[in-house]
GROMACS .gro file of C-alpha atoms in nm:
model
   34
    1UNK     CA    1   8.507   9.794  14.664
    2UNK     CA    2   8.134   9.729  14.597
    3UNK     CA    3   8.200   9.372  14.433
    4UNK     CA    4   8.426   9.313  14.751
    5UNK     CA    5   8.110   9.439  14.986
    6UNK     CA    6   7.868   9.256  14.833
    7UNK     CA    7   8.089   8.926  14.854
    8UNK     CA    8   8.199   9.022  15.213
    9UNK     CA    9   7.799   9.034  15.312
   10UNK     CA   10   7.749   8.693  15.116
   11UNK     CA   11   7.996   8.530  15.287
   12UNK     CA   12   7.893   8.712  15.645
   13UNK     CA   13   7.548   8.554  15.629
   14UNK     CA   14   7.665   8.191  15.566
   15UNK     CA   15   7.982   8.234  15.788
   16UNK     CA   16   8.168   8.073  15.586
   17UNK     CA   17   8.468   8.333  15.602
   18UNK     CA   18   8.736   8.280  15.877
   19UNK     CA   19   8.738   8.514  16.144
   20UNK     CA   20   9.029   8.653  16.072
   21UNK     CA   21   8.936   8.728  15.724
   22UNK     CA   22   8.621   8.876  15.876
   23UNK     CA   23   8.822   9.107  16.067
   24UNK     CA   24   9.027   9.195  15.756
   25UNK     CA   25   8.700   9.289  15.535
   26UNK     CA   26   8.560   9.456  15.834
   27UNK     CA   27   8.868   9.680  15.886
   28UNK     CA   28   8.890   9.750  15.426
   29UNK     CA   29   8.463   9.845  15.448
   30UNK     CA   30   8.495  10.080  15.772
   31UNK     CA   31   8.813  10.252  15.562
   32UNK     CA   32   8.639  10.279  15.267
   33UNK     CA   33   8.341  10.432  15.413
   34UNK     CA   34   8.549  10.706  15.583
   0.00000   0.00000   0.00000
């Protein structure tokens, strides 16, 4: 899940990701923090 966080706050700063796909990573990092 690290890969996926790192590529999740890559994407976040150039907004390039979709909302909903936002949403979606969001939701899979909160989880895997728990």
């Amino acid at each position: 899940m690290y890969e996926g966080e790192r590529w999740y706050s890559c994407q976040k700063c150039q907004h390039s990701v979709p909302d909903d796909e936002k949403d979606e990573w969001a939701r899979l990092l909160i989880d895997d923090s728990l």
